[in-house]
C-alpha positions as CSV (number, residue, x, y, z in Angstrom):
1,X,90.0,-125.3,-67.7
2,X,89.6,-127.8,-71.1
3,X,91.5,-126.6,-73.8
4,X,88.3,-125.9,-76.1
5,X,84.9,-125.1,-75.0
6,X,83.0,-128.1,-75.7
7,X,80.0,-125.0,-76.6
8,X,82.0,-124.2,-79.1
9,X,81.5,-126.8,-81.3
10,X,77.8,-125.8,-81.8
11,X,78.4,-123.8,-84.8
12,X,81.1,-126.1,-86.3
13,X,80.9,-128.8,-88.7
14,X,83.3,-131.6,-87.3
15,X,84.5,-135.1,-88.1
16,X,86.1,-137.6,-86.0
17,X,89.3,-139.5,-86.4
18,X,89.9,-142.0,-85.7
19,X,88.6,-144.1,-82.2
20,X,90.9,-146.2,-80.0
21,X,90.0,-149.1,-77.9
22,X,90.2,-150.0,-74.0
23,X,88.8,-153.0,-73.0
24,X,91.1,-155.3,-71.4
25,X,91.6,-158.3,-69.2
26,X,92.4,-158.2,-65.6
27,X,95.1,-158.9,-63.9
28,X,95.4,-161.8,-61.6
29,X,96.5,-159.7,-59.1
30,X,93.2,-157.3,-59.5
31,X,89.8,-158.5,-57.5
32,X,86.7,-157.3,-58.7
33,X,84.3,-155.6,-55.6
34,X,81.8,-158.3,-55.0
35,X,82.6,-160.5,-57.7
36,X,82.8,-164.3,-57.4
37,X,85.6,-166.7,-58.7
38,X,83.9,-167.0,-61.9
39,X,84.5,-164.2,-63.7
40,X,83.9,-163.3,-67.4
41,X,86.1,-160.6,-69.9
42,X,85.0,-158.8,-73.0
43,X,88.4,-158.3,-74.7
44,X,90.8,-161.0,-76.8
45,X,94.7,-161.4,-76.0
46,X,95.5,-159.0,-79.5
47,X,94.1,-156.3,-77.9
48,X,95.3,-156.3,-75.0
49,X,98.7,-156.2,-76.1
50,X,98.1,-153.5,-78.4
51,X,96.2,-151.2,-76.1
52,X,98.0,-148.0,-76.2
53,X,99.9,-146.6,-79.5
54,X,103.2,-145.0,-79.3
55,X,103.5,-141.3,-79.6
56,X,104.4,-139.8,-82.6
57,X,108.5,-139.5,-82.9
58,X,110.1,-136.7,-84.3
59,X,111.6,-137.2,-88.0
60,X,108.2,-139.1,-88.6
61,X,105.6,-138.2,-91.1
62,X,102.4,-137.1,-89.2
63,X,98.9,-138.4,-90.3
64,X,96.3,-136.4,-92.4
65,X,94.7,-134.1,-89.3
66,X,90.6,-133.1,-89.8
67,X,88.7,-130.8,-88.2
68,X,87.6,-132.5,-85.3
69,X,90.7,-133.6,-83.9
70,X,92.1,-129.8,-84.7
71,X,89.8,-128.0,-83.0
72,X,89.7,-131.2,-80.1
73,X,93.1,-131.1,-79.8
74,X,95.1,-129.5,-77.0
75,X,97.1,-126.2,-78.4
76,X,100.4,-127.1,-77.6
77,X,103.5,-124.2,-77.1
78,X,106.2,-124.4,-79.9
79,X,109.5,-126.6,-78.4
80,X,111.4,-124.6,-76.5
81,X,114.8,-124.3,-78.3
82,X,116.5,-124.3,-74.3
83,X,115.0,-127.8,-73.8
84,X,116.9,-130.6,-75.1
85,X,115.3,-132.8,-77.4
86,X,116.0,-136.0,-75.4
87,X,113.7,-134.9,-73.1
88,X,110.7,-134.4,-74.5
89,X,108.0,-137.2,-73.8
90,X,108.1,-138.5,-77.6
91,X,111.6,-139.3,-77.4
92,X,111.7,-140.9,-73.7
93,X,112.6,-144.6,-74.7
94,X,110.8,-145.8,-70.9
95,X,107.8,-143.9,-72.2
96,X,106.3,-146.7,-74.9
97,X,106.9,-149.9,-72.5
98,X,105.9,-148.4,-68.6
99,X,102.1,-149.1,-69.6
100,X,101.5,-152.4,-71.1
101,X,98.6,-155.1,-71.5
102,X,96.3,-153.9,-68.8
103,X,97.9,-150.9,-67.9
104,X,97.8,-149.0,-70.9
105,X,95.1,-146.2,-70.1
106,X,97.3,-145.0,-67.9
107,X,99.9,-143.8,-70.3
108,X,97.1,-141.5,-71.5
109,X,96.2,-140.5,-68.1
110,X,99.6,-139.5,-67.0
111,X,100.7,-137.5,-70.3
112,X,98.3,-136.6,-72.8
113,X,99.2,-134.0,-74.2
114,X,102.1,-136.4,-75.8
115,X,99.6,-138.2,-78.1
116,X,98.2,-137.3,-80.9
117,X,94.8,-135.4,-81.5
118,X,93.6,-138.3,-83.0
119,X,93.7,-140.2,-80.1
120,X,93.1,-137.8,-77.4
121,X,90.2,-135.6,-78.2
122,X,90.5,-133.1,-74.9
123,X,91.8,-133.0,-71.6
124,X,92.4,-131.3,-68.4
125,X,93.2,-131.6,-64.9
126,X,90.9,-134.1,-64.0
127,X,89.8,-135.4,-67.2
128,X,90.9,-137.6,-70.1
129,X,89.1,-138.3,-73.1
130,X,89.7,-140.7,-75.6
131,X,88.9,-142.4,-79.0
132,X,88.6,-145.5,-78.4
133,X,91.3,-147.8,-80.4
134,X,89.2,-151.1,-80.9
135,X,85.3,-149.4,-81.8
136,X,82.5,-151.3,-81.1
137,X,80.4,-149.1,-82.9
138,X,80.7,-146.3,-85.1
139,X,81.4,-143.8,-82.3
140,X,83.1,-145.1,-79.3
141,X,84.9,-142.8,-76.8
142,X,86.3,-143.1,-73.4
143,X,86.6,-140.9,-70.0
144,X,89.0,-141.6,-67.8
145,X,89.6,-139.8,-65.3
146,X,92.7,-138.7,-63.5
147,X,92.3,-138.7,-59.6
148,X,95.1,-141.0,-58.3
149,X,93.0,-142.5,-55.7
150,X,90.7,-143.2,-58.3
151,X,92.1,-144.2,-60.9
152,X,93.1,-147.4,-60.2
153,X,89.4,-148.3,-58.3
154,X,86.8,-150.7,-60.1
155,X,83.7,-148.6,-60.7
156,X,81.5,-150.0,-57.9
157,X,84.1,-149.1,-55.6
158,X,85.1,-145.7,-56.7
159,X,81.3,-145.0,-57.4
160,X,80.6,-145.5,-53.7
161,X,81.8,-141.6,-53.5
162,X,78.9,-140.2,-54.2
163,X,80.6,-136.5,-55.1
164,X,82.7,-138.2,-57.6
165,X,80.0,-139.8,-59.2
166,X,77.7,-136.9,-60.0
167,X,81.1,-135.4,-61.1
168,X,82.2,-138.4,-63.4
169,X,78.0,-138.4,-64.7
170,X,78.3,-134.5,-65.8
171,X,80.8,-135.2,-67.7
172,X,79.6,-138.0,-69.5
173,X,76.3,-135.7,-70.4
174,X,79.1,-133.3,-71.8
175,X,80.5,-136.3,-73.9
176,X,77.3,-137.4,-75.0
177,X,76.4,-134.0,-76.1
178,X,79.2,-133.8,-78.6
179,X,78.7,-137.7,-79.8
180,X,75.1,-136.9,-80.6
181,X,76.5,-133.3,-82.6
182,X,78.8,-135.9,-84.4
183,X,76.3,-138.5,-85.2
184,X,74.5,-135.4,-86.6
185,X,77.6,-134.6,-88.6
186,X,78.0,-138.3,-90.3
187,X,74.6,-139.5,-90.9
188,X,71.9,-136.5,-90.6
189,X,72.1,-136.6,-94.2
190,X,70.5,-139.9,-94.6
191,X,68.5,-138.9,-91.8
192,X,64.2,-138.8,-93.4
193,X,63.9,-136.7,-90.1
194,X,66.7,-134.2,-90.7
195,X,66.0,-133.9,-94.3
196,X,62.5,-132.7,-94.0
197,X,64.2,-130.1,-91.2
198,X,66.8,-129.4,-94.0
199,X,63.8,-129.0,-96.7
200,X,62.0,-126.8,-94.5
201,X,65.0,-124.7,-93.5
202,X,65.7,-123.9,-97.5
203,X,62.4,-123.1,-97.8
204,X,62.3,-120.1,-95.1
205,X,65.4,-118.5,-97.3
206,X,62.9,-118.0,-100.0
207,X,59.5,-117.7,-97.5
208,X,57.9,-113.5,-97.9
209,X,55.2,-114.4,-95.7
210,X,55.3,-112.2,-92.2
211,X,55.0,-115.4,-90.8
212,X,57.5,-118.4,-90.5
213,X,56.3,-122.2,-91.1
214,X,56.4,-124.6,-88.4
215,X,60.5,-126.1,-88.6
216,X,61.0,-129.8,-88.0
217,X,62.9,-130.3,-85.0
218,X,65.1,-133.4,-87.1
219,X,66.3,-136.0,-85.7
220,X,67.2,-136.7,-82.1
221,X,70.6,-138.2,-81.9
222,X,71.2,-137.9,-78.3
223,X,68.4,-141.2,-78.4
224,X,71.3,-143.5,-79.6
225,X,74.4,-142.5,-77.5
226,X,74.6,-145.0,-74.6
227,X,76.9,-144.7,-71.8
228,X,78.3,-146.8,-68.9
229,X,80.7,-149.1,-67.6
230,X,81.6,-152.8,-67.7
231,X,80.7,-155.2,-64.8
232,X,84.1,-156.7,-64.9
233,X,86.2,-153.9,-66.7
234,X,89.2,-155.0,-68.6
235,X,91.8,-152.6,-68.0
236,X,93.0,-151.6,-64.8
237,X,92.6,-147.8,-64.8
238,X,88.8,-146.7,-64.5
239,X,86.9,-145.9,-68.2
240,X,83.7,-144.8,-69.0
241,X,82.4,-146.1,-72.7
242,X,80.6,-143.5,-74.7
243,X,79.2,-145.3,-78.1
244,X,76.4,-144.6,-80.1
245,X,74.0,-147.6,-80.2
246,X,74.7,-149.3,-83.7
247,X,77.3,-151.3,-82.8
248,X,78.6,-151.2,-86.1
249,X,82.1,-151.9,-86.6
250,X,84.9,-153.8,-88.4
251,X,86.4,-154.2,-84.9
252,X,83.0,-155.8,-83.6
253,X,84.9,-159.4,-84.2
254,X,83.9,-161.8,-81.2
255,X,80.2,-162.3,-79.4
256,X,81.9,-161.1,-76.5
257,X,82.6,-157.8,-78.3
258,X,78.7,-157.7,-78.7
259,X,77.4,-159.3,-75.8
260,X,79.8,-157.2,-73.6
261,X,77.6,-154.0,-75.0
262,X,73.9,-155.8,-75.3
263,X,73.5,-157.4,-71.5
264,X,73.4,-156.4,-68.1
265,X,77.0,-156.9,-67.9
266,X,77.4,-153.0,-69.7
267,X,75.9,-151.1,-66.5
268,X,74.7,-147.4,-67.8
269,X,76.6,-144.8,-66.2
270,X,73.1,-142.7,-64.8
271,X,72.2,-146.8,-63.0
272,X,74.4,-145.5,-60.3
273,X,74.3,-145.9,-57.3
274,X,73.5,-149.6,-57.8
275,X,71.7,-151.2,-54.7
276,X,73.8,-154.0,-52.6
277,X,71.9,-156.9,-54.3
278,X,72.0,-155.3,-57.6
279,X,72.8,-158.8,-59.8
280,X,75.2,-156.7,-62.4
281,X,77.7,-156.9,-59.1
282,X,78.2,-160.7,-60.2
283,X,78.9,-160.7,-63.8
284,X,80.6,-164.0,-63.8
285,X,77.9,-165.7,-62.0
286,X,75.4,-164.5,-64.0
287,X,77.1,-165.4,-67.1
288,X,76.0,-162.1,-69.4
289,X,78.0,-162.8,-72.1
290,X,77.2,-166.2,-72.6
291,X,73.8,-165.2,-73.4
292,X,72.2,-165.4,-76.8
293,X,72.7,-162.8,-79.0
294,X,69.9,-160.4,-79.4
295,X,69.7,-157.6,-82.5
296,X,69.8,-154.5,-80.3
297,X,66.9,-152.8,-82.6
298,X,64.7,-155.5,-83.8
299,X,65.6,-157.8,-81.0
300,X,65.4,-160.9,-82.8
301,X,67.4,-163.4,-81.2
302,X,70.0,-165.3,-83.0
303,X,71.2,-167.3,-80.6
304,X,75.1,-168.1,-81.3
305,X,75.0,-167.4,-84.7
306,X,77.5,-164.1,-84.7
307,X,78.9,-164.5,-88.1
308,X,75.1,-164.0,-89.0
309,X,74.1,-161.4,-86.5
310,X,77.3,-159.2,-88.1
311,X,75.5,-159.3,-91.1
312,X,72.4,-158.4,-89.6
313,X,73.9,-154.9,-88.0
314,X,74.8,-154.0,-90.6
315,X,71.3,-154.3,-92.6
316,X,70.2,-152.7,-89.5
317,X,73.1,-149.8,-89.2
318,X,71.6,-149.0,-92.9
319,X,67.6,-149.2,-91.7
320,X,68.4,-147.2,-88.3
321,X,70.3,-143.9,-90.5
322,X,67.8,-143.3,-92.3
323,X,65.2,-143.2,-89.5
């Protein structure tokens, strides 16, 4: 059982907090399934070393909570007064340095009910979600999920098991669901679609007709949620990316960061099962994100300009709200 009903959130105006980040590098020790020598990485050294923030201690002062992450969050019993204090996750010294660099998902994984709701969003038995630390876009979340002989598979491998892929792909449509209500939340005022539903709603409060006008449907925002996996993943415990499509971001700081998200080399999550000669099973050979960079909406190319492309997402962040 999750700790909320994602249903619930239908009714409920929401907001985000923020997103944490998981893409790291491999491991030497870690071969990709069918990969070649050459192999290619999305993520920079800083973040890697800074992949999973340290619970919140007692004593400290705890950050401004929203309505998101309070109604996301998992409800937590009150401390038990029997328990000593030293026991508790937050306090365990080990608990900040067993996952490091590459590792670091799996802190979340194995306790996460001992972060905060602003990092973990919901979770359950089999189930981990996350905000993502570094965003690549304005919403960026991650699954992970919690099956030990999973866990620690590269997606092409653990995606072989064809139960636990239609499993891992419902969930993402669950995800997606509530990134789309949230893109809704943010920008649906912007929206020309959602206004003229918003116009036409008002006017039905004051309509003494028998008859109802026709209601604009607004704005699909399911359309710009994109979901999926990396070719050669970064981290070493298995994460799904759920983003919305902007790619608008502060953290958006390297080509890779882009190209990472805008080539074959991010393989959609519904792709699976990918055939055996499927050329996204040899990222490194194929070289993805050396490849020019391309405005996701406009698609003009700008080759390896990114200082300039940055600029241009964010022209085109403004163009695609107000759609």
């Amino acid at each position: 059982m999750y700790h909320i009903h994602l249903c619930s959130l239908r009714t409920k105006r929401v907001s985000y907090g923020p997103l944490s980040y998981c893409l790291r590098r491999h491991t030497t020790a870690r071969k990709m399934a069918s990969e070649p020598t050459t192999t290619q990485d999305a993520t920079t050294g800083e973040e890697i070393a800074n992949t999973t923030i340290p619970p919140t201690r007692a004593g400290t002062t705890p950050k401004q909570r929203n309505a998101f992450t309070d109604l996301m969050s998992p409800k937590k019993p009150p401390p038990s007064k029997k328990q000593p204090h030293s026991s508790t996750p937050q306090s365990d010294p080990a608990r900040t340095t067993i996952f490091l660099g590459s590792d670091g998902l799996g802190a979340y994984i194995t306790d996460p009910a001992s972060f905060p709701a602003s990092r973990v969003i919901y979770h359950d038995d089999k189930w981990v979600v996350i905000n993502d630390l570094y965003p690549k876009s304005s919403i960026h979340l991650l699954l992970l999920p919690r099956d030990p002989a999973k866990q620690k598979l590269h997606p092409f491998d653990a995606f072989k098991d064809v139960e636990f892929l239609k499993e891992v792909q419902a969930e993402v449509t669950k995800i997606r669901i509530l990134a789309a209500k949230e893109l809704h939340r943010r920008f649906g005022k912007f929206s020309k679609l959602d206004q003229e539903r918003e116009k036409a709603l008002e006017a039905v409060e004051d309509f003494t007709d028998t008859s109802f006008p026709d209601i604009p449907k607004g704005r699909d925002w399911s359309t710009s949620i994109i979901s999926g996996i990396h070719a050669n993943p970064s981290m070493n415990h298995l994460h799904v990316h759920i983003l919305s499509i902007d790619r608008y971001s502060e953290c958006l700081r390297h080509r890779k960061h882009y190209t990472s998200f805008s080539t074959p080399f991010f393989v959609p999550v519904e792709d699976f099962p990918l055939e055996k000669d499927d050329l996204r099973r040899h990222s490194g050979r194929e070289r993805y994100l050396d490849r020019d960079l391309v405005c996701w909406r406009c698609k003009r190319n700008f080759g390896n300009k990114f200082t300039r492309l940055k600029e241009h997402l964010g022209e085109e962040f403004e163009a695609w709200r107000k759609e």
